[in-house]
Coordinates of C-alpha atoms in Angstrom, one line a residue:
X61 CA -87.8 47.1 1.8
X62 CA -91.3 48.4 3.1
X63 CA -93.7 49.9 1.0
X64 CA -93.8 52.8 2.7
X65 CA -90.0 53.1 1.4
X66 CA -89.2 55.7 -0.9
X67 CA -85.4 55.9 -2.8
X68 CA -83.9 56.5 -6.0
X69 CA -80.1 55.3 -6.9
X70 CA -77.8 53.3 -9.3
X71 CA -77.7 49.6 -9.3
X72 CA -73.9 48.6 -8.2
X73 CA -74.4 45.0 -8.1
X74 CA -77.0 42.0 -9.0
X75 CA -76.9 38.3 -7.4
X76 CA -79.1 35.7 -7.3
X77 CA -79.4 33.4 -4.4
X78 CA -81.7 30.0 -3.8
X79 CA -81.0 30.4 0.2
X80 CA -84.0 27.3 0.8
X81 CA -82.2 25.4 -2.5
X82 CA -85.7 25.4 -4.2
X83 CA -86.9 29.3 -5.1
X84 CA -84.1 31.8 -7.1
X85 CA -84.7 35.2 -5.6
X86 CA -83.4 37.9 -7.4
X87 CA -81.5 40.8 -5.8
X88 CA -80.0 43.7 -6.8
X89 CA -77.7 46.4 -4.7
X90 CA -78.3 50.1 -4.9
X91 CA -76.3 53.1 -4.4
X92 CA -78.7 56.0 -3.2
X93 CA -78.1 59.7 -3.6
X94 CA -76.8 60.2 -0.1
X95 CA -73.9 57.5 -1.0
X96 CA -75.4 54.5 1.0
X97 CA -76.4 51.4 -0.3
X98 CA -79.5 48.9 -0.1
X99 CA -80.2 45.5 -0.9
X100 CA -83.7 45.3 -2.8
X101 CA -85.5 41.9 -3.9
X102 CA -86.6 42.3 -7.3
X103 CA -88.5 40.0 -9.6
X104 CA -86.9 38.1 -12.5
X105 CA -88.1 40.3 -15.3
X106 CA -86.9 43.2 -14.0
X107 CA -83.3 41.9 -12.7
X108 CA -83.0 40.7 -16.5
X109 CA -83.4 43.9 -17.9
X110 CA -81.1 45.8 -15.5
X111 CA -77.5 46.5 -16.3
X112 CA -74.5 48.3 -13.8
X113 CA -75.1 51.4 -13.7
X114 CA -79.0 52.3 -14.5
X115 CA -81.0 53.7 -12.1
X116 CA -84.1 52.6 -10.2
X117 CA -86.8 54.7 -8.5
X118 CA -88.4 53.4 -5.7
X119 CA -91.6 55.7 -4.6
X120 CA -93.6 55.3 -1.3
X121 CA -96.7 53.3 -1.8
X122 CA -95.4 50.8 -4.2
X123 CA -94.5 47.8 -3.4
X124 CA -90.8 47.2 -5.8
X125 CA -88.7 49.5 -7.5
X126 CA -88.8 50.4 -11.5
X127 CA -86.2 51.5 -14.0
X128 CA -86.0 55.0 -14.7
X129 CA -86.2 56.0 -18.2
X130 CA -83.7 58.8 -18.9

């Protein structure tokens, strides 16, 4: 994910791996509106308050995604 990246889909799936056994990196998948998927690295706060099925927004010139508010 480059900030330069823009997308906007549903979250399908959220895993949490410590791949150098010390740091927890959060991650969540995301189905985008022309049906493929992307893995995004999100911080803590924000993988908490995600659930199935919400949708995130990803505009260019930021550096993470947010929740959309319906």
């Amino acid at each position: 994910m480059y900030e330069e990246d823009a997308w906007d889909g549903i979250v399908i799936d959220k895993t949490r791996k410590a791949p150098d056994g010390s740091n927890l990196y959060h991650y969540v998948e995301v189905r985008l509106q022309d049906s493929t998927t992307t893995k995004a690295r999100i911080d803590k706060a924000l993988w908490e308050s995600l659930a199935i099925g919400d949708r995130l927004v990803k505009e260019a010139g930021t550096a993470a995604p947010v929740k959309a508010h319906p």
